[in-house]
Coordinates of C-alpha atoms and ligand atoms in Angstrom, one line a residue:
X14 CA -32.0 11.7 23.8
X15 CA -34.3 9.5 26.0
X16 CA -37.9 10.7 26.4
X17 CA -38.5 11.7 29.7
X18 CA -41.1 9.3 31.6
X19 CA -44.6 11.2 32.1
X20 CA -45.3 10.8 35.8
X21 CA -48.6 12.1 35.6
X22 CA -50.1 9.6 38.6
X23 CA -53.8 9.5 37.1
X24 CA -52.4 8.7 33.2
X25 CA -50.4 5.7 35.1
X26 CA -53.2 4.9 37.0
X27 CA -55.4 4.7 33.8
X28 CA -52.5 3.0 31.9
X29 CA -52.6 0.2 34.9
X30 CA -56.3 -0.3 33.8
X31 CA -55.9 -0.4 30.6
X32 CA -53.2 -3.3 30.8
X33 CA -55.2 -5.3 33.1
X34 CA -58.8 -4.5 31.2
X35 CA -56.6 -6.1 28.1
X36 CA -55.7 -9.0 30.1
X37 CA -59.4 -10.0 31.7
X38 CA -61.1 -9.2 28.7
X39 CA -63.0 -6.8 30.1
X40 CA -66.1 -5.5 28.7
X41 CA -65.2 -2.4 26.6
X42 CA -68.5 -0.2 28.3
X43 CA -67.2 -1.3 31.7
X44 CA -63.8 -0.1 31.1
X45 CA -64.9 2.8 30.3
X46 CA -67.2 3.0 33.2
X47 CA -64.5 2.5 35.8
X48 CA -61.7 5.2 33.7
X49 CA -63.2 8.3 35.6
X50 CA -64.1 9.3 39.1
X51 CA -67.6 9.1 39.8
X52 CA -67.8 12.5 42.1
X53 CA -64.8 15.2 42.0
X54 CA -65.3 18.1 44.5
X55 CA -62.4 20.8 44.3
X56 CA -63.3 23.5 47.5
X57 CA -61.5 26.5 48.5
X58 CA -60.8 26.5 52.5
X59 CA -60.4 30.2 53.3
X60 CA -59.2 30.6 57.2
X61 CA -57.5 32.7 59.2
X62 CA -53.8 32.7 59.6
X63 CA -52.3 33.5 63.7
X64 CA -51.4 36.8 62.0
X65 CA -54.6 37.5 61.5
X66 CA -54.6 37.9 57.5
X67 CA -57.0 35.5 55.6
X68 CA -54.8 32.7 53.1
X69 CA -57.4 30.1 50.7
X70 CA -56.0 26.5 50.2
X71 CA -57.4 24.4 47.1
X72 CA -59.0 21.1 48.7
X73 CA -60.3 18.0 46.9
X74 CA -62.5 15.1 47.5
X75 CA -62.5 12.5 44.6
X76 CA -64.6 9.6 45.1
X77 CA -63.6 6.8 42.4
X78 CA -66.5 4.0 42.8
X79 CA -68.7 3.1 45.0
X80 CA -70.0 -0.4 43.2
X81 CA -68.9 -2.4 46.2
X82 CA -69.7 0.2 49.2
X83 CA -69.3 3.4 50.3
X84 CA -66.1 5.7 49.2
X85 CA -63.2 4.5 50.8
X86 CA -59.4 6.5 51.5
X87 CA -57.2 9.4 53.1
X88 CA -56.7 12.8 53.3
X89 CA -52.6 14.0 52.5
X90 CA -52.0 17.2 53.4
X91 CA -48.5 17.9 51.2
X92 CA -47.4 21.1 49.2
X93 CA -47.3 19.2 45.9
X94 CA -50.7 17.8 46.0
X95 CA -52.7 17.6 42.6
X96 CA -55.8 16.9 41.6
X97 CA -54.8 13.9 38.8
X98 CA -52.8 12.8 42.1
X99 CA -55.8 12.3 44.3
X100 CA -57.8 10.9 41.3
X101 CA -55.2 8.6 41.1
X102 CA -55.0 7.9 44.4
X103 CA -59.0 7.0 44.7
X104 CA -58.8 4.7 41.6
X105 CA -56.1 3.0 43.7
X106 CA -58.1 2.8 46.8
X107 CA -61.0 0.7 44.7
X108 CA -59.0 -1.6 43.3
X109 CA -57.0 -2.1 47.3
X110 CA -60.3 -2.7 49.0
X111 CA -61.3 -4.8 46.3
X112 CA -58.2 -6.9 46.4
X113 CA -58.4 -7.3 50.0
X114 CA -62.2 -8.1 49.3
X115 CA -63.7 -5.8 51.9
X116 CA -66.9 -4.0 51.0
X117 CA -65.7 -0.1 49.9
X118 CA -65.3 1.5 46.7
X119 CA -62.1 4.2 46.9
X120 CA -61.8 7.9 47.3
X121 CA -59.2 10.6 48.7
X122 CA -58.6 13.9 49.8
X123 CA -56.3 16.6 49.9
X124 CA -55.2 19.7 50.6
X125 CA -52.4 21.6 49.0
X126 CA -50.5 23.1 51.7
X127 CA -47.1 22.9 53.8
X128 CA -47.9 21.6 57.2
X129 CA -44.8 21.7 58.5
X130 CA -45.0 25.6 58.3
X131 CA -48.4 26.1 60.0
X132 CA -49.1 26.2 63.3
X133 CA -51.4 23.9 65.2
X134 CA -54.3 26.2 65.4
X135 CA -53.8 26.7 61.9
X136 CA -54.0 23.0 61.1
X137 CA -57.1 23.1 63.0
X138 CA -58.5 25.5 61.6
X139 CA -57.7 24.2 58.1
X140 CA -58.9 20.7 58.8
X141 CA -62.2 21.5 60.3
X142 CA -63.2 24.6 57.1
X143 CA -62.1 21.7 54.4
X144 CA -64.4 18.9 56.5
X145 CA -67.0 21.2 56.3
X146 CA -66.9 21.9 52.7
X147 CA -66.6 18.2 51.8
X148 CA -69.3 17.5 54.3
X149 CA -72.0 17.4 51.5
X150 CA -70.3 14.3 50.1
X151 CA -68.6 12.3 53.2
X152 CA -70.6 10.0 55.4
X153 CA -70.7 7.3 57.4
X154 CA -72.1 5.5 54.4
X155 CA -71.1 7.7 51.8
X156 CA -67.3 8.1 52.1
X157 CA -64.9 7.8 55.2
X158 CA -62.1 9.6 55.1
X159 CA -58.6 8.5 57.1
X160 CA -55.0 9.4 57.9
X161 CA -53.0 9.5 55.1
X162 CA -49.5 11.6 54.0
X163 CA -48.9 14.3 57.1
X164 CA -52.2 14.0 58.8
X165 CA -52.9 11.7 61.8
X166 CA -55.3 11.0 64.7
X167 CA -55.5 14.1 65.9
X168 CA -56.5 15.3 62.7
X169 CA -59.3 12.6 62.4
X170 CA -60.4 14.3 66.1
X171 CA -60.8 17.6 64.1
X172 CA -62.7 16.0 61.2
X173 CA -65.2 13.7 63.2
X174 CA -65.9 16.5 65.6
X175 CA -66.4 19.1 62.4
X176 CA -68.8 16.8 60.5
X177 CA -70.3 16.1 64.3
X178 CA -71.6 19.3 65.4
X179 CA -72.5 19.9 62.3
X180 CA -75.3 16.8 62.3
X181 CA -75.7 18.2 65.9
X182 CA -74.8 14.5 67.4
X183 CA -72.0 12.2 67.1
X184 CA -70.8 10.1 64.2
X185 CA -67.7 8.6 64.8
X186 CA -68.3 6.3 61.8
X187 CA -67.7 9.2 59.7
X188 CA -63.4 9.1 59.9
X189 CA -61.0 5.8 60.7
X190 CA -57.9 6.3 62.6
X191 CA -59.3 8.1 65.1
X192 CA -58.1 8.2 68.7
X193 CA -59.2 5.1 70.8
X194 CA -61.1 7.6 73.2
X195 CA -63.4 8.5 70.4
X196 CA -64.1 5.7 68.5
X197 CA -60.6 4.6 67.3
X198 CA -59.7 1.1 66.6
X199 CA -57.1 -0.9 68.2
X200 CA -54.1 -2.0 66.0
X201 CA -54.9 1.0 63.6
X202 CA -52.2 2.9 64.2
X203 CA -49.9 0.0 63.4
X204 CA -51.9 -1.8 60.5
X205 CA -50.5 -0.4 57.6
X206 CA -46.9 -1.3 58.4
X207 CA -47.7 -4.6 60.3
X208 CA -49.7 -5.9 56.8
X209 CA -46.6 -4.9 54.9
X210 CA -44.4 -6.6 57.2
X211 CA -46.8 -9.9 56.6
X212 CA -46.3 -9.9 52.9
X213 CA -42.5 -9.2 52.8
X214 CA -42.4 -12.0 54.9
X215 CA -44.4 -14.1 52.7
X216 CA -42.8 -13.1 49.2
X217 CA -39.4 -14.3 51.3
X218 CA -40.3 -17.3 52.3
X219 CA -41.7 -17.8 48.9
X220 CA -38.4 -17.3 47.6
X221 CA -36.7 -19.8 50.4
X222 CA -35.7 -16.5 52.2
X223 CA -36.1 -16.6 56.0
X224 CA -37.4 -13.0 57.2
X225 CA -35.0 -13.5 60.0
X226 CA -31.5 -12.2 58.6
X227 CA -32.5 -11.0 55.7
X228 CA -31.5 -7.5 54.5
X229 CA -33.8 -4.6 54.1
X230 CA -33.7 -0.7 53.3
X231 CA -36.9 1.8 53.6
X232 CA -37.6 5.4 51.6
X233 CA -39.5 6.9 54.4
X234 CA -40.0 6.7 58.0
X235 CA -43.5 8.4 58.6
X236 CA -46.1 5.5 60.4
X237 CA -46.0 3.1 57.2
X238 CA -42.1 3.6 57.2
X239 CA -41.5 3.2 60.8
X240 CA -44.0 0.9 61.8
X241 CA -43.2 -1.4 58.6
X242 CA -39.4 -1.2 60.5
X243 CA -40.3 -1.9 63.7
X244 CA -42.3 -5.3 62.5
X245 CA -39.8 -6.4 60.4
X246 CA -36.8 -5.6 63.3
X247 CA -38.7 -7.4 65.2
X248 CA -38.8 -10.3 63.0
X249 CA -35.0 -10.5 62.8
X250 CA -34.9 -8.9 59.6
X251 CA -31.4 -6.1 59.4
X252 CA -32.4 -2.6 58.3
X253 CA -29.4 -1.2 57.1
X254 CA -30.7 2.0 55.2
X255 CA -34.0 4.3 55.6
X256 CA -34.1 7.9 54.2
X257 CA -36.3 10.5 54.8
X258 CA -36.7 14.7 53.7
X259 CA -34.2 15.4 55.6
X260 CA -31.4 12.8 55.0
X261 CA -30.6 9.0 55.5
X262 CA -30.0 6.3 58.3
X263 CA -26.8 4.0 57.3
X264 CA -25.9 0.6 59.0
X265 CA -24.6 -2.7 57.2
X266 CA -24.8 -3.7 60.3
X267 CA -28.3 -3.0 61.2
X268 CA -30.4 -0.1 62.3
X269 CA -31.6 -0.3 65.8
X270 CA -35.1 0.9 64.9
X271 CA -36.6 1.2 68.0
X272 CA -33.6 3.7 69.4
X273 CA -34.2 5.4 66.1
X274 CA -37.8 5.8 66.5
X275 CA -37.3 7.1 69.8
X276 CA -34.8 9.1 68.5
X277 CA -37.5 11.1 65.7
X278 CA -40.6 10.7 67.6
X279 CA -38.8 13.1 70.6
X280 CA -38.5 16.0 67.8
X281 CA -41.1 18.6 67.4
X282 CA -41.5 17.7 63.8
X283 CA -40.1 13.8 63.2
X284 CA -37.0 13.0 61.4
X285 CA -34.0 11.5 61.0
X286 CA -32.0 14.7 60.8
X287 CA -28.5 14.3 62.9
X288 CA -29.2 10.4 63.9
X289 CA -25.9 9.8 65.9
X290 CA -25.7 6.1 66.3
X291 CA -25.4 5.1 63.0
X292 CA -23.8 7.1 59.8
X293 CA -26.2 9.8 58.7
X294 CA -25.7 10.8 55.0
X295 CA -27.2 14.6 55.5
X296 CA -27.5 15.1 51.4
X297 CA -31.1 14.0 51.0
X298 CA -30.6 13.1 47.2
X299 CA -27.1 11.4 48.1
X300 CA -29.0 9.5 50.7
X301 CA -32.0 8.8 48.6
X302 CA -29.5 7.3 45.7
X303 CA -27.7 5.1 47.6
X304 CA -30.8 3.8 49.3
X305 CA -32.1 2.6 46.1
X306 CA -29.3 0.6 45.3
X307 CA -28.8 -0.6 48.9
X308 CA -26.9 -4.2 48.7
X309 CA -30.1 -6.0 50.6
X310 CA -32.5 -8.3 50.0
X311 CA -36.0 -6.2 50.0
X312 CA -36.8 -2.5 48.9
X313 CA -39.6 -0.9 50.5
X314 CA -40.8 2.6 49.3
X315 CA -42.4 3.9 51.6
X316 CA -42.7 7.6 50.9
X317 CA -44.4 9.4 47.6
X318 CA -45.1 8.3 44.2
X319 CA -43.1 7.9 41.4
X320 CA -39.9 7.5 43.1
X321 CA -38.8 4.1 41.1
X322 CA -38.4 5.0 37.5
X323 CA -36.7 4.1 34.7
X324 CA -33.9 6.4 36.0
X325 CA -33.0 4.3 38.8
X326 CA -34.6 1.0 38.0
X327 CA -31.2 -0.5 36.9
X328 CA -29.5 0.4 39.9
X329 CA -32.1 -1.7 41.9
X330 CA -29.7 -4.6 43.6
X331 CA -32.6 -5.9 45.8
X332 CA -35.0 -8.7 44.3
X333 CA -37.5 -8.0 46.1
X334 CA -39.5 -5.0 46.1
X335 CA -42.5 -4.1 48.8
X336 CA -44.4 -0.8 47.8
X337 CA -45.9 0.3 51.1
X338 CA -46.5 3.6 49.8
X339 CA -49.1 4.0 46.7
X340 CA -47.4 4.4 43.2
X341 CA -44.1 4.5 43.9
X342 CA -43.4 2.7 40.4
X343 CA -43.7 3.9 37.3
X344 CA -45.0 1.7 34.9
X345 CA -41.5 2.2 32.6
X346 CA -39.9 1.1 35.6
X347 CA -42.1 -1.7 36.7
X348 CA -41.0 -3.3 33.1
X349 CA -37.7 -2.6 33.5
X350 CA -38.1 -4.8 37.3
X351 CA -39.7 -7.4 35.4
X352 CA -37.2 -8.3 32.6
X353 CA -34.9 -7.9 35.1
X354 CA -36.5 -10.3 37.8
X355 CA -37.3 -8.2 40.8
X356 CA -40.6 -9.8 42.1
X357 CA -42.6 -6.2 42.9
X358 CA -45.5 -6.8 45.5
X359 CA -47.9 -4.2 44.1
X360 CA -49.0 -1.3 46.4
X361 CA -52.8 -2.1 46.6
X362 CA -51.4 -5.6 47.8
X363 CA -48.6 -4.8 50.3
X364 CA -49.8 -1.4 51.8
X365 CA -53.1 -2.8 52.1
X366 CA -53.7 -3.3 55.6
X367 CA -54.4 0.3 56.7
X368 CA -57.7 0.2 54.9
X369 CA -58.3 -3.1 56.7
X370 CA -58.3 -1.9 60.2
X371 CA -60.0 1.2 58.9
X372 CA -62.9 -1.5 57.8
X373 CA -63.0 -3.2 61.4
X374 CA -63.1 0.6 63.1
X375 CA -66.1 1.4 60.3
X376 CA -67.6 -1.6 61.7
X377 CA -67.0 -0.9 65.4
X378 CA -68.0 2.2 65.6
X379 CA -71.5 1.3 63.6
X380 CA -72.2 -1.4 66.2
X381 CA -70.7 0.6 69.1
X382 CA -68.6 -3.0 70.0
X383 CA -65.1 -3.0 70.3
X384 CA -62.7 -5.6 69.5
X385 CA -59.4 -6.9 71.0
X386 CA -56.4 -5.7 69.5
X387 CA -55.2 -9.8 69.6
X388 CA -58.3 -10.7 67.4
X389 CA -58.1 -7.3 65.3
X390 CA -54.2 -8.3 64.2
X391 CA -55.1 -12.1 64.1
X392 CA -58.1 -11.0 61.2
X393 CA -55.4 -8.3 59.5
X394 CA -53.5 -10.8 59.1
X395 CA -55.6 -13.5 57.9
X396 CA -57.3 -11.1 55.4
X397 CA -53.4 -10.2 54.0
X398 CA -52.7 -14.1 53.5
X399 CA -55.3 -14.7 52.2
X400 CA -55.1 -11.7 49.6
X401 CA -51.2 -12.0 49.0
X402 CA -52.7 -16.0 48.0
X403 CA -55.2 -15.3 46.2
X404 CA -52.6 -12.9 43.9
X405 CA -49.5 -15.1 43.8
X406 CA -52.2 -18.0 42.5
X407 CA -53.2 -15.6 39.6
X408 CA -49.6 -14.7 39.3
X409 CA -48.8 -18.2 38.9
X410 CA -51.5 -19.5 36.9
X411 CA -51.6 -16.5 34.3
X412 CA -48.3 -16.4 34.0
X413 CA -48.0 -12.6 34.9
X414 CA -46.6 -10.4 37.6
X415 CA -47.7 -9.9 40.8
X416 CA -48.8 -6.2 40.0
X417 CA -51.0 -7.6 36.9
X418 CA -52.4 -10.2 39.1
X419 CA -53.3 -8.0 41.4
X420 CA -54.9 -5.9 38.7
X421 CA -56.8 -8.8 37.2
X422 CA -58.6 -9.6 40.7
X423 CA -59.5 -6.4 41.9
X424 CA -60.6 -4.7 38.5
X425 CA -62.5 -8.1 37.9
X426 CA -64.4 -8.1 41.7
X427 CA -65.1 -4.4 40.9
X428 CA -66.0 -5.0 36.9
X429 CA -68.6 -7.9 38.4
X430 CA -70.2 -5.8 40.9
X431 CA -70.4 -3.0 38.1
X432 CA -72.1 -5.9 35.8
X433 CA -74.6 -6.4 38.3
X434 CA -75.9 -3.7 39.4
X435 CA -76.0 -2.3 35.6
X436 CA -75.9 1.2 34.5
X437 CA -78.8 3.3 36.4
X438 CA -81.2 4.7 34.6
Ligands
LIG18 N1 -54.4 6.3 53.4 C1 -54.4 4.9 53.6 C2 -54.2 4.2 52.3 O1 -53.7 4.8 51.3 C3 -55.5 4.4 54.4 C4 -56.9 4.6 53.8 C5 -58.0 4.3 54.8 O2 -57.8 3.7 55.8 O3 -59.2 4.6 54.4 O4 -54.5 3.0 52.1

């Protein structure tokens, strides 16, 4: 019988380290600097249900590294959240900023809990206990929290207002994705999915693929999902599968993404569910299955993690894979995508322009300036070029995947900050 993959997300995130730590050389006392989170706060958010009764949520605010700026990432509010999940997840987020070279270290939150089945006053009031409680940590130059799975600009409102009246003036520095009435940045809302769509386009043409009729199919259609859509629709690309929770989207023909968007984004809560203008496969794992073996040219998870293991990494057709969403391969599977040659553009690579915009919003709101969305996409996408360069160079040169390359530059840049500074006292 075949041992069953451990999908733990923080021992894969510390068996990514490990591999690259082996490949840079890296010094042994470093490594083991950078293995654990530097600040791990677990709250309880007690608040008051519409029925009036009183339900506690378990909350978290990991904070990775700081060795190249303040704490860096987003809150996911999700049912299934754990705490080696958001360590994970803000190991991920230092070596992302660090690839994209902007000055953070990584963190992130969350909150176990079912959003879907709260109400909005609920959400509020869950949003602005657990801000409170991981007020003693966050800051505008301490750690910035920002949209991530199920929570959005509204939600930022909440958490910039919280940690607001509680300093008794107003710090919209403290929170990215925000609304643009508050402090938000242009082009934020889009950035995540617009720097994927820059990479797939550059791994294709790498590969003597034109973005324009090429084939694509996408696990997920939150903002990263549908965004990433829209972009590469718009490029020319066919999208002729995207799942989500509650089923899949099914056109060899091609999606039209912007009537589907309209389509979910007219719902109470967004989804796919009942599509009519293309075939809509209502079995979620049936949906899911054929998805990942879709006949097309690119993959892009851009749900959960772990959704690419060595369970389905054979049935992958497409050779190229774009991981919009953070560890969505297991690092059996990534080996098996390897021998197999599937070029995989590593998560802290392609989903890496989020975090980017978030940096020119930080930056924004410090100087109270605001930029034009034409320059803010016009640097987003210089800082992706330059990034998915500076990897495929490595990649080339070293003779190693993209996901290793990747690896090597980021834990390096954070490694050499590390070195410098030294180790205090
Ligand atoms: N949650 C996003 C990510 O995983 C964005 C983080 C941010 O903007 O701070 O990259």
């Amino acid at each position: 019988m075949r041992k069953t993959e451990d999908l733990n997300p923080y021992k894969i995130a510390l068996e990514q380290l490990d591999e690259a730590a082996k490949k840079i050389d890296l010094d042994k006392n470093l490594h083991e600097k950078l293995k654990y989170p530097k600040r791990t706060l677990i709250v309880s958010i007690p608040i008051y249900m519409d029925d009036g009764t009183v339900r506690v949520f378990e909350g978290y605010r990991v904070q990775h590294s700081l060795e190249r700026g303040p704490a860096k990432g987003g809150v996911r509010y999700h049912p299934d959240v754990t705490l080696d999940e958001v360590k994970a997840l803000a190991m991920w987020m230092t070596w992302k900023c660090a690839v994209v070279n902007i000055p953070f270290g990584g963190a992130k939150g969350g909150v176990v809990c079912d959003p879907a089945a709260m109400t909005e006053r609920e959400l509020e009031r869950l949003t602005r206990r657990y801000t409170s409680e991981i007020g003693i940590i966050i800051g505008p130059e301490k750690d910035i929290p920002a949209p991530d799975v199920n929570t959005n600009p509204k939600i930022m409102s909440w958490m910039m207002d919280t940690y607001s009246m509680n300093k008794g003036y107003s710090v919209p520095g403290v929170v990215t994705g925000k609304p643009l009435d508050i402090g938000g940045s242009k082009g934020r809302l889009h950035a995540t999915g617009k720097g994927v769509a820059a990479v797939t386009e550059d791994i294709l043409s790498q590969k003597g693929i034109s973005v324009s009729g090429a084939t694509a199919a996408i696990q997920g259609f939150g903002n990263v999902g549908s965004w990433t859509a829209r972009f590469l629709y718009d490029k020319g690309c066919r999208i002729t599968g995207i799942t989500d929770i509650s089923g899949g989207v099914f056109d060899p023909k091609g999606i039209d993404v912007p009537k589907l968007i309209e389509y979910t984004s007219g719902k109470k809560i967004p989804s796919l569910e009942g599509y009519p203008e293309s075939e809509f496969e209502k079995n979620p794992e049936e949906a899911n299955r054929r998805l990942i073996g879709s006949e097309v040219d690119v993959l892009i998870p851009a749900a959960l993690e772990s959704q690419i293991t060595s369970r389905n990494a054979e049935m992958i057709k497409a050779s190229v894979i774009v991981e919009a969403a953070n560890g969505p391969t297991t690092p059996n599977a990534s080996n098996i995508l390897e021998k197999r040659g599937v070029t995989v553009i590593p998560d802290i690579l392609a989903n890496a322009g989020g975090v980017t915009v978030s940096y020119f919003e930080w930056v924004q709101d410090l100087q109270s300036n605001f930029w034009k969305e034409k320059d803010i996409d016009a640097s987003l996408i210089d800082i992706m070029k330059t990034a998915f360069k500076d990897v495929s160079d490595i990649s080339r040169s070293e003779k190693v995947d993209m996901r290793m390359a990747a690896y090597m530059l980021a834990v390096g840049r954070v490694a050499k900050a590390a070195k410098l500074r030294g180790l205090y006292p």
